[in-house]
Amino acid sequence: MSVICKVDGKEFKDEKSLHFALRSYGLNKEKYYHAYYPKKDLLTGETINFKTKDQYLNSDFNDKNNMKKWLKEQPSEKAQEYCKNLLIKRQKDKSLIYSPTQIETRTIMSPSIIFYNKIFDDYYNLCSSIGLKNKFIHPNNSTSQFKNKLTNRDTIYVDTREQSWLKFDIPFEIKTLSFGDYSCSNENCNCYIERKSLSDFISTLSVKNFDRFKNEIDKTKKNNSYLIVIIEEKLTNALNFQYLPHINKKIKATPEYIFHNVRSLIQQYDNLQFLFVDGRNEMKRVIESIFASKCFYNKIDLQLAYDMKLL
């Protein structure tokens, strides 16, 4: 699709050709879009930072804190309208089928589900009203299942290939699992949990291993199984992994690329969840809570429940 250069009105066959030609005008993409498509942060009035064309043209704020502050300053009707339109736009641009999860909303320029629930009666009702399907119910509707405890009659199974397995207080057995690293003997709708360090997570979602991971999810789907990938790192840290001292600086993947893949998988599969928790002790506790909930885990957005301190 041809595009017109704003500098002199010259027509180019596509955006790539235009961007390549900008050097002849003494411009790069950042300078070009700042000059001819000016955008200001709605809170501060500062120029929107440029990373990519799509990011720039679709941003109203330089960071999520500015977005939250601006929304809190607005009359409730205006805040509701802005947030609803933001959701509708993403639904259209990304051809969404399901209501965005807590991880999806926290990894893009959007209010989180928790914030949506503060200004609307129910986030999931809002999503239904614009034609999105809901995978989950609101955690507040039923939380008692996460208070259940495993007993000595239950056994947690640990896969033989697990290199850094967690030690549980209840009986556990090392055996070959079809999927993931952990399963349980109780009735839990074929739930398998895959434990990952942040480095493992980045590697799995990178170009080299992404298709292999999708194949694993496909296999769990065909087996009518559910896969929960738990990462032993807070989501806030994972979103800024390039600055963490324990992450290899040679990693070329960016958080934007990794979480784009995460969001893609969440929309593609209804038998998959990701969950970021604060360290190994939390991971052990959360795994036991998920297994003790039996089949309830697949009715709840686990990251939302964890962020609300319900899991």
PDB file of C-alpha atoms in Angstrom, residues 26-305:
ATOM      1  CA  GLY A  26      18.367  14.156   6.925  1.00  0.00           C
ATOM      2  CA  LEU A  27      15.786  12.407   9.089  1.00  0.00           C
ATOM      3  CA  ASN A  28      15.374   9.147  10.922  1.00  0.00           C
ATOM      4  CA  LYS A  29      12.001   7.579  11.824  1.00  0.00           C
ATOM      5  CA  GLU A  30      11.911   9.184  15.247  1.00  0.00           C
ATOM      6  CA  LYS A  31      12.495  12.710  13.938  1.00  0.00           C
ATOM      7  CA  TYR A  32      10.067  12.198  11.049  1.00  0.00           C
ATOM      8  CA  TYR A  33       7.148  11.034  13.171  1.00  0.00           C
ATOM      9  CA  HIS A  34       7.829  13.592  15.898  1.00  0.00           C
ATOM     10  CA  ALA A  35       7.799  16.365  13.286  1.00  0.00           C
ATOM     11  CA  TYR A  36       4.865  15.300  11.130  1.00  0.00           C
ATOM     12  CA  TYR A  37       2.760  13.196  13.510  1.00  0.00           C
ATOM     13  CA  PRO A  38       3.203  15.026  16.840  1.00  0.00           C
ATOM     14  CA  LYS A  39       1.827  13.219  19.883  1.00  0.00           C
ATOM     15  CA  LYS A  40       1.846  14.431  23.469  1.00  0.00           C
ATOM     16  CA  ASP A  41       1.460  12.608  26.769  1.00  0.00           C
ATOM     17  CA  LEU A  42      -2.064  13.398  27.962  1.00  0.00           C
ATOM     18  CA  LEU A  43      -0.857  13.879  31.553  1.00  0.00           C
ATOM     19  CA  THR A  44       2.397  15.789  31.162  1.00  0.00           C
ATOM     20  CA  GLY A  45       2.163  17.290  27.688  1.00  0.00           C
ATOM     21  CA  GLU A  46       5.611  15.878  26.896  1.00  0.00           C
ATOM     22  CA  THR A  47       6.344  14.380  23.485  1.00  0.00           C
ATOM     23  CA  ILE A  48       5.610  10.663  23.305  1.00  0.00           C
ATOM     24  CA  ASN A  49       8.842   8.652  23.242  1.00  0.00           C
ATOM     25  CA  PHE A  50       9.457   6.874  19.940  1.00  0.00           C
ATOM     26  CA  LYS A  51      10.352   3.162  19.852  1.00  0.00           C
ATOM     27  CA  THR A  52       8.430   1.926  16.832  1.00  0.00           C
ATOM     28  CA  LYS A  53       5.898   3.547  14.528  1.00  0.00           C
ATOM     29  CA  ASP A  54       2.983   1.464  15.832  1.00  0.00           C
ATOM     30  CA  GLN A  55       3.943   2.016  19.468  1.00  0.00           C
ATOM     31  CA  TYR A  56       4.253   5.762  18.913  1.00  0.00           C
ATOM     32  CA  LEU A  57       1.012   6.275  16.999  1.00  0.00           C
ATOM     33  CA  ASN A  58      -0.958   4.120  19.450  1.00  0.00           C
ATOM     34  CA  SER A  59       0.384   5.691  22.653  1.00  0.00           C
ATOM     35  CA  ASP A  60      -1.246   8.441  24.679  1.00  0.00           C
ATOM     36  CA  PHE A  61       1.237   8.242  27.553  1.00  0.00           C
ATOM     37  CA  ASN A  62       4.943   7.690  28.063  1.00  0.00           C
ATOM     38  CA  ASP A  63       4.395   5.153  30.831  1.00  0.00           C
ATOM     39  CA  LYS A  64       1.624   3.377  32.713  1.00  0.00           C
ATOM     40  CA  ASN A  65       2.041   5.532  35.817  1.00  0.00           C
ATOM     41  CA  ASN A  66       1.124   8.585  33.753  1.00  0.00           C
ATOM     42  CA  MET A  67      -1.891   6.711  32.401  1.00  0.00           C
ATOM     43  CA  LYS A  68      -3.075   5.772  35.912  1.00  0.00           C
ATOM     44  CA  LYS A  69      -2.608   9.320  37.216  1.00  0.00           C
ATOM     45  CA  TRP A  70      -4.494  10.796  34.255  1.00  0.00           C
ATOM     46  CA  LEU A  71      -7.367   8.322  34.590  1.00  0.00           C
ATOM     47  CA  LYS A  72      -7.706   9.036  38.308  1.00  0.00           C
ATOM     48  CA  GLU A  73      -7.976  12.759  37.548  1.00  0.00           C
ATOM     49  CA  GLN A  74     -10.826  12.271  35.072  1.00  0.00           C
ATOM     50  CA  PRO A  75     -14.554  12.186  35.809  1.00  0.00           C
ATOM     51  CA  SER A  76     -15.677   8.570  36.095  1.00  0.00           C
ATOM     52  CA  GLU A  77     -17.615   8.693  32.820  1.00  0.00           C
ATOM     53  CA  LYS A  78     -14.577   9.928  30.891  1.00  0.00           C
ATOM     54  CA  ALA A  79     -12.279   7.342  32.494  1.00  0.00           C
ATOM     55  CA  GLN A  80     -14.774   4.596  31.659  1.00  0.00           C
ATOM     56  CA  GLU A  81     -15.094   5.773  28.067  1.00  0.00           C
ATOM     57  CA  TYR A  82     -11.331   5.905  27.590  1.00  0.00           C
ATOM     58  CA  CYS A  83     -10.756   2.428  29.054  1.00  0.00           C
ATOM     59  CA  LYS A  84     -13.607   0.867  27.107  1.00  0.00           C
ATOM     60  CA  ASN A  85     -12.383   2.386  23.827  1.00  0.00           C
ATOM     61  CA  LEU A  86      -8.882   1.161  24.609  1.00  0.00           C
ATOM     62  CA  LEU A  87     -10.228  -2.368  24.952  1.00  0.00           C
ATOM     63  CA  ILE A  88     -12.321  -2.099  21.772  1.00  0.00           C
ATOM     64  CA  LYS A  89      -9.339  -0.812  19.799  1.00  0.00           C
ATOM     65  CA  ARG A  90      -7.139  -3.688  20.948  1.00  0.00           C
ATOM     66  CA  GLN A  91      -9.892  -6.172  20.185  1.00  0.00           C
ATOM     67  CA  LYS A  92     -10.049  -4.833  16.620  1.00  0.00           C
ATOM     68  CA  ASP A  93      -6.316  -4.329  16.010  1.00  0.00           C
ATOM     69  CA  LYS A  94      -5.279  -7.732  17.410  1.00  0.00           C
ATOM     70  CA  SER A  95      -8.396  -9.703  16.387  1.00  0.00           C
ATOM     71  CA  LEU A  96      -8.879 -10.778  19.991  1.00  0.00           C
ATOM     72  CA  ILE A  97     -11.222 -13.659  20.765  1.00  0.00           C
ATOM     73  CA  TYR A  98     -10.892 -13.787  24.534  1.00  0.00           C
ATOM     74  CA  SER A  99     -10.955 -11.122  27.201  1.00  0.00           C
ATOM     75  CA  PRO A 100      -7.359 -10.022  27.817  1.00  0.00           C
ATOM     76  CA  THR A 101      -5.931 -11.638  30.931  1.00  0.00           C
ATOM     77  CA  GLN A 102      -4.148  -9.899  33.791  1.00  0.00           C
ATOM     78  CA  ILE A 103      -0.791 -10.724  32.188  1.00  0.00           C
ATOM     79  CA  GLU A 104      -1.950  -9.305  28.866  1.00  0.00           C
ATOM     80  CA  THR A 105      -3.174  -6.046  30.389  1.00  0.00           C
ATOM     81  CA  ARG A 106      -0.092  -5.661  32.581  1.00  0.00           C
ATOM     82  CA  THR A 107       2.321  -6.112  29.659  1.00  0.00           C
ATOM     83  CA  ILE A 108       0.824  -3.488  27.334  1.00  0.00           C
ATOM     84  CA  MET A 109      -0.073   0.185  27.725  1.00  0.00           C
ATOM     85  CA  SER A 110      -3.358  -0.558  29.419  1.00  0.00           C
ATOM     86  CA  PRO A 111      -4.913  -0.476  32.860  1.00  0.00           C
ATOM     87  CA  SER A 112      -4.766  -3.844  34.605  1.00  0.00           C
ATOM     88  CA  ILE A 113      -7.910  -5.865  35.240  1.00  0.00           C
ATOM     89  CA  ILE A 114      -7.752  -4.712  38.869  1.00  0.00           C
ATOM     90  CA  PHE A 115      -8.000  -1.091  37.709  1.00  0.00           C
ATOM     91  CA  TYR A 116     -10.818  -1.941  35.266  1.00  0.00           C
ATOM     92  CA  ASN A 117     -12.738  -3.462  38.170  1.00  0.00           C
ATOM     93  CA  LYS A 118     -12.367  -0.218  40.125  1.00  0.00           C
ATOM     94  CA  ILE A 119     -14.131   1.880  37.495  1.00  0.00           C
ATOM     95  CA  PHE A 120     -16.565  -0.716  36.106  1.00  0.00           C
ATOM     96  CA  ASP A 121     -18.821  -3.075  38.016  1.00  0.00           C
ATOM     97  CA  ASP A 122     -17.121  -6.112  36.473  1.00  0.00           C
ATOM     98  CA  TYR A 123     -14.332  -6.322  33.881  1.00  0.00           C
ATOM     99  CA  TYR A 124     -15.693  -9.556  32.439  1.00  0.00           C
ATOM    100  CA  ASN A 125     -19.164  -8.069  31.946  1.00  0.00           C
ATOM    101  CA  LEU A 126     -17.526  -5.191  30.089  1.00  0.00           C
ATOM    102  CA  CYS A 127     -15.649  -7.636  27.863  1.00  0.00           C
ATOM    103  CA  SER A 128     -18.840  -9.580  27.127  1.00  0.00           C
ATOM    104  CA  SER A 129     -20.613  -6.352  26.173  1.00  0.00           C
ATOM    105  CA  ILE A 130     -18.127  -5.737  23.343  1.00  0.00           C
ATOM    106  CA  GLY A 131     -18.169  -9.315  22.066  1.00  0.00           C
ATOM    107  CA  LEU A 132     -15.172 -10.901  23.791  1.00  0.00           C
ATOM    108  CA  LYS A 133     -15.374 -14.407  25.226  1.00  0.00           C
ATOM    109  CA  ASN A 134     -14.552 -14.887  28.896  1.00  0.00           C
ATOM    110  CA  LYS A 135     -12.349 -17.827  29.839  1.00  0.00           C
ATOM    111  CA  PHE A 136     -12.603 -17.038  33.528  1.00  0.00           C
ATOM    112  CA  ILE A 137     -14.888 -15.884  36.318  1.00  0.00           C
ATOM    113  CA  HIS A 138     -13.972 -13.080  38.683  1.00  0.00           C
ATOM    114  CA  PRO A 139     -11.876 -14.455  41.588  1.00  0.00           C
ATOM    115  CA  ASN A 140     -14.131 -12.683  44.080  1.00  0.00           C
ATOM    116  CA  ASN A 141     -17.005 -14.909  42.981  1.00  0.00           C
ATOM    117  CA  SER A 142     -15.410 -17.956  44.591  1.00  0.00           C
ATOM    118  CA  THR A 143     -12.145 -18.055  46.507  1.00  0.00           C
ATOM    119  CA  SER A 144     -12.598 -20.881  49.006  1.00  0.00           C
ATOM    120  CA  GLN A 145     -11.072 -23.468  46.669  1.00  0.00           C
ATOM    121  CA  PHE A 146      -7.646 -21.838  46.971  1.00  0.00           C
ATOM    122  CA  LYS A 147      -7.849 -22.239  50.742  1.00  0.00           C
ATOM    123  CA  ASN A 148      -7.981 -26.019  50.424  1.00  0.00           C
ATOM    124  CA  LYS A 149      -4.930 -27.995  51.516  1.00  0.00           C
ATOM    125  CA  LEU A 150      -3.339 -31.138  50.140  1.00  0.00           C
ATOM    126  CA  THR A 151      -3.180 -34.044  52.570  1.00  0.00           C
ATOM    127  CA  ASN A 152      -0.905 -37.044  53.078  1.00  0.00           C
ATOM    128  CA  ARG A 153      -3.341 -39.017  50.919  1.00  0.00           C
ATOM    129  CA  ASP A 154      -2.234 -36.878  47.954  1.00  0.00           C
ATOM    130  CA  THR A 155       1.019 -37.308  46.066  1.00  0.00           C
ATOM    131  CA  ILE A 156       2.783 -34.691  43.953  1.00  0.00           C
ATOM    132  CA  TYR A 157       4.563 -36.197  40.970  1.00  0.00           C
ATOM    133  CA  VAL A 158       7.891 -34.670  39.898  1.00  0.00           C
ATOM    134  CA  ASP A 159       9.176 -35.326  36.396  1.00  0.00           C
ATOM    135  CA  THR A 160      12.460 -37.207  36.128  1.00  0.00           C
ATOM    136  CA  ARG A 161      13.887 -34.481  33.874  1.00  0.00           C
ATOM    137  CA  GLU A 162      13.288 -31.710  36.412  1.00  0.00           C
ATOM    138  CA  GLN A 163      16.750 -30.413  37.310  1.00  0.00           C
ATOM    139  CA  SER A 164      15.971 -28.176  40.284  1.00  0.00           C
ATOM    140  CA  TRP A 165      12.868 -29.718  41.791  1.00  0.00           C
ATOM    141  CA  LEU A 166      10.927 -28.272  44.659  1.00  0.00           C
ATOM    142  CA  LYS A 167      10.622 -30.195  47.930  1.00  0.00           C
ATOM    143  CA  PHE A 168       7.059 -30.414  49.169  1.00  0.00           C
ATOM    144  CA  ASP A 169       5.752 -31.075  52.660  1.00  0.00           C
ATOM    145  CA  ILE A 170       3.412 -33.800  51.463  1.00  0.00           C
ATOM    146  CA  PRO A 171       4.490 -37.074  49.802  1.00  0.00           C
ATOM    147  CA  PHE A 172       6.035 -36.673  46.370  1.00  0.00           C
ATOM    148  CA  GLU A 173       7.239 -39.156  43.803  1.00  0.00           C
ATOM    149  CA  ILE A 174       9.715 -38.787  40.955  1.00  0.00           C
ATOM    150  CA  LYS A 175       8.359 -40.294  37.744  1.00  0.00           C
ATOM    151  CA  THR A 176       8.173 -39.599  34.017  1.00  0.00           C
ATOM    152  CA  LEU A 177       5.397 -37.138  33.224  1.00  0.00           C
ATOM    153  CA  SER A 178       3.780 -36.652  29.855  1.00  0.00           C
ATOM    154  CA  PHE A 179       4.029 -32.878  30.176  1.00  0.00           C
ATOM    155  CA  GLY A 180       5.536 -30.254  32.445  1.00  0.00           C
ATOM    156  CA  ASP A 181       7.435 -30.802  35.675  1.00  0.00           C
ATOM    157  CA  TYR A 182       4.715 -31.409  38.286  1.00  0.00           C
ATOM    158  CA  SER A 183       1.385 -33.153  38.527  1.00  0.00           C
ATOM    159  CA  CYS A 184      -0.758 -34.495  41.355  1.00  0.00           C
ATOM    160  CA  SER A 185      -2.554 -37.728  42.181  1.00  0.00           C
ATOM    161  CA  ASN A 186      -5.841 -36.035  43.060  1.00  0.00           C
ATOM    162  CA  GLU A 187      -8.643 -35.216  40.636  1.00  0.00           C
ATOM    163  CA  ASN A 188      -7.451 -32.010  38.936  1.00  0.00           C
ATOM    164  CA  CYS A 189      -8.596 -32.238  35.299  1.00  0.00           C
ATOM    165  CA  ASN A 190      -5.196 -33.328  33.974  1.00  0.00           C
ATOM    166  CA  CYS A 191      -3.314 -30.319  35.306  1.00  0.00           C
ATOM    167  CA  TYR A 192       0.420 -30.167  34.610  1.00  0.00           C
ATOM    168  CA  ILE A 193       2.672 -27.428  35.938  1.00  0.00           C
ATOM    169  CA  GLU A 194       5.904 -26.398  34.295  1.00  0.00           C
ATOM    170  CA  ARG A 195       8.426 -24.619  36.533  1.00  0.00           C
ATOM    171  CA  LYS A 196      10.732 -22.079  34.956  1.00  0.00           C
ATOM    172  CA  SER A 197      13.399 -19.711  36.107  1.00  0.00           C
ATOM    173  CA  LEU A 198      13.241 -16.340  34.383  1.00  0.00           C
ATOM    174  CA  SER A 199      16.169 -17.342  32.143  1.00  0.00           C
ATOM    175  CA  ASP A 200      14.368 -20.566  31.166  1.00  0.00           C
ATOM    176  CA  PHE A 201      11.222 -18.597  30.423  1.00  0.00           C
ATOM    177  CA  ILE A 202      13.065 -16.142  28.160  1.00  0.00           C
ATOM    178  CA  SER A 203      14.772 -18.986  26.326  1.00  0.00           C
ATOM    179  CA  THR A 204      11.496 -20.883  25.825  1.00  0.00           C
ATOM    180  CA  LEU A 205       9.718 -17.859  24.335  1.00  0.00           C
ATOM    181  CA  SER A 206      12.667 -16.847  22.120  1.00  0.00           C
ATOM    182  CA  VAL A 207      12.869 -17.504  18.389  1.00  0.00           C
ATOM    183  CA  LYS A 208      14.919 -20.681  18.710  1.00  0.00           C
ATOM    184  CA  ASN A 209      12.537 -22.560  21.021  1.00  0.00           C
ATOM    185  CA  PHE A 210       9.141 -20.948  20.449  1.00  0.00           C
ATOM    186  CA  ASP A 211       7.831 -23.451  17.892  1.00  0.00           C
ATOM    187  CA  ARG A 212       8.990 -26.352  20.045  1.00  0.00           C
ATOM    188  CA  PHE A 213       7.061 -24.931  22.986  1.00  0.00           C
ATOM    189  CA  LYS A 214       3.937 -24.493  20.834  1.00  0.00           C
ATOM    190  CA  ASN A 215       4.208 -28.144  19.836  1.00  0.00           C
ATOM    191  CA  GLU A 216       4.215 -29.100  23.520  1.00  0.00           C
ATOM    192  CA  ILE A 217       1.071 -27.046  24.131  1.00  0.00           C
ATOM    193  CA  ASP A 218      -0.573 -28.684  21.118  1.00  0.00           C
ATOM    194  CA  LYS A 219       0.171 -32.094  22.603  1.00  0.00           C
ATOM    195  CA  THR A 220      -1.378 -31.153  25.932  1.00  0.00           C
ATOM    196  CA  LYS A 221      -4.446 -29.878  24.078  1.00  0.00           C
ATOM    197  CA  LYS A 222      -4.855 -33.149  22.172  1.00  0.00           C
ATOM    198  CA  ASN A 223      -4.499 -35.006  25.471  1.00  0.00           C
ATOM    199  CA  ASN A 224      -7.249 -32.867  27.072  1.00  0.00           C
ATOM    200  CA  SER A 225      -4.678 -31.602  29.552  1.00  0.00           C
ATOM    201  CA  TYR A 226      -4.075 -28.164  31.047  1.00  0.00           C
ATOM    202  CA  LEU A 227      -0.626 -26.573  31.261  1.00  0.00           C
ATOM    203  CA  ILE A 228       0.325 -23.897  33.780  1.00  0.00           C
ATOM    204  CA  VAL A 229       3.733 -22.306  33.310  1.00  0.00           C
ATOM    205  CA  ILE A 230       4.941 -20.800  36.597  1.00  0.00           C
ATOM    206  CA  ILE A 231       7.933 -18.464  36.540  1.00  0.00           C
ATOM    207  CA  GLU A 232       9.830 -17.897  39.775  1.00  0.00           C
ATOM    208  CA  GLU A 233      10.097 -14.130  39.282  1.00  0.00           C
ATOM    209  CA  LYS A 234       7.739 -11.218  39.804  1.00  0.00           C
ATOM    210  CA  LEU A 235       6.089 -10.004  36.614  1.00  0.00           C
ATOM    211  CA  THR A 236       7.429  -6.486  37.220  1.00  0.00           C
ATOM    212  CA  ASN A 237      10.993  -7.827  37.145  1.00  0.00           C
ATOM    213  CA  ALA A 238      10.308 -10.042  34.137  1.00  0.00           C
ATOM    214  CA  LEU A 239       9.099  -7.014  32.172  1.00  0.00           C
ATOM    215  CA  ASN A 240      12.501  -5.393  32.749  1.00  0.00           C
ATOM    216  CA  PHE A 241      14.704  -8.482  32.559  1.00  0.00           C
ATOM    217  CA  GLN A 242      17.365  -6.723  30.499  1.00  0.00           C
ATOM    218  CA  TYR A 243      18.328  -4.769  33.625  1.00  0.00           C
ATOM    219  CA  LEU A 244      18.528  -7.718  36.028  1.00  0.00           C
ATOM    220  CA  PRO A 245      22.064  -8.743  37.041  1.00  0.00           C
ATOM    221  CA  HIS A 246      21.300 -12.483  36.954  1.00  0.00           C
ATOM    222  CA  ILE A 247      20.101 -12.401  33.328  1.00  0.00           C
ATOM    223  CA  ASN A 248      22.753 -12.974  30.656  1.00  0.00           C
ATOM    224  CA  LYS A 249      23.503  -9.696  28.900  1.00  0.00           C
ATOM    225  CA  LYS A 250      24.111 -11.614  25.668  1.00  0.00           C
ATOM    226  CA  ILE A 251      20.405 -12.362  25.344  1.00  0.00           C
ATOM    227  CA  LYS A 252      19.189 -10.557  22.247  1.00  0.00           C
ATOM    228  CA  ALA A 253      15.454 -10.987  22.823  1.00  0.00           C
ATOM    229  CA  THR A 254      13.645  -7.970  24.219  1.00  0.00           C
ATOM    230  CA  PRO A 255      10.845  -8.013  26.816  1.00  0.00           C
ATOM    231  CA  GLU A 256       8.554  -6.618  24.111  1.00  0.00           C
ATOM    232  CA  TYR A 257       9.224  -9.618  21.866  1.00  0.00           C
ATOM    233  CA  ILE A 258       8.960 -12.215  24.643  1.00  0.00           C
ATOM    234  CA  PHE A 259       5.662 -10.874  25.993  1.00  0.00           C
ATOM    235  CA  HIS A 260       4.243 -10.474  22.496  1.00  0.00           C
ATOM    236  CA  ASN A 261       4.687 -14.241  22.209  1.00  0.00           C
ATOM    237  CA  VAL A 262       3.126 -14.776  25.636  1.00  0.00           C
ATOM    238  CA  ARG A 263       0.042 -12.756  24.689  1.00  0.00           C
ATOM    239  CA  SER A 264      -0.228 -14.597  21.385  1.00  0.00           C
ATOM    240  CA  LEU A 265      -0.215 -17.977  23.108  1.00  0.00           C
ATOM    241  CA  ILE A 266      -2.762 -16.894  25.721  1.00  0.00           C
ATOM    242  CA  GLN A 267      -5.185 -15.881  22.976  1.00  0.00           C
ATOM    243  CA  GLN A 268      -4.504 -18.994  20.921  1.00  0.00           C
ATOM    244  CA  TYR A 269      -4.907 -21.646  23.631  1.00  0.00           C
ATOM    245  CA  ASP A 270      -7.646 -22.116  26.215  1.00  0.00           C
ATOM    246  CA  ASN A 271      -5.675 -24.787  28.107  1.00  0.00           C
ATOM    247  CA  LEU A 272      -2.681 -22.609  28.999  1.00  0.00           C
ATOM    248  CA  GLN A 273      -1.860 -20.085  31.692  1.00  0.00           C
ATOM    249  CA  PHE A 274       1.303 -18.259  32.719  1.00  0.00           C
ATOM    250  CA  LEU A 275       1.866 -17.216  36.319  1.00  0.00           C
ATOM    251  CA  PHE A 276       4.690 -15.084  37.738  1.00  0.00           C
ATOM    252  CA  VAL A 277       5.390 -15.487  41.460  1.00  0.00           C
ATOM    253  CA  ASP A 278       7.878 -14.000  43.883  1.00  0.00           C
ATOM    254  CA  GLY A 279      10.558 -16.721  44.188  1.00  0.00           C
ATOM    255  CA  ARG A 280      10.820 -20.441  44.843  1.00  0.00           C
ATOM    256  CA  ASN A 281       9.080 -20.510  48.219  1.00  0.00           C
ATOM    257  CA  GLU A 282       6.086 -18.781  46.705  1.00  0.00           C
ATOM    258  CA  MET A 283       6.185 -21.201  43.777  1.00  0.00           C
ATOM    259  CA  LYS A 284       6.027 -24.194  46.135  1.00  0.00           C
ATOM    260  CA  ARG A 285       3.094 -22.690  48.051  1.00  0.00           C
ATOM    261  CA  VAL A 286       1.205 -21.715  44.892  1.00  0.00           C
ATOM    262  CA  ILE A 287       1.676 -25.127  43.245  1.00  0.00           C
ATOM    263  CA  GLU A 288       0.215 -26.833  46.309  1.00  0.00           C
ATOM    264  CA  SER A 289      -2.736 -24.387  46.322  1.00  0.00           C
ATOM    265  CA  ILE A 290      -3.428 -24.978  42.635  1.00  0.00           C
ATOM    266  CA  PHE A 291      -3.409 -28.755  43.014  1.00  0.00           C
ATOM    267  CA  ALA A 292      -5.524 -28.555  46.170  1.00  0.00           C
ATOM    268  CA  SER A 293      -8.145 -26.520  44.295  1.00  0.00           C
ATOM    269  CA  LYS A 294      -8.660 -29.573  42.056  1.00  0.00           C
ATOM    270  CA  CYS A 295     -10.314 -28.360  38.842  1.00  0.00           C
ATOM    271  CA  PHE A 296     -11.064 -24.840  40.030  1.00  0.00           C
ATOM    272  CA  TYR A 297      -7.739 -23.455  38.781  1.00  0.00           C
ATOM    273  CA  ASN A 298      -8.943 -23.435  35.155  1.00  0.00           C
ATOM    274  CA  LYS A 299     -11.914 -21.192  35.985  1.00  0.00           C
ATOM    275  CA  ILE A 300      -9.744 -18.383  37.350  1.00  0.00           C
ATOM    276  CA  ASP A 301      -7.142 -16.038  35.880  1.00  0.00           C
ATOM    277  CA  LEU A 302      -4.331 -17.202  38.155  1.00  0.00           C
ATOM    278  CA  GLN A 303      -2.173 -14.084  37.759  1.00  0.00           C
ATOM    279  CA  LEU A 304      -5.153 -11.922  38.663  1.00  0.00           C
ATOM    280  CA  ALA A 305      -5.889 -14.074  41.718  1.00  0.00           C
TER     281      ALA A 305
END
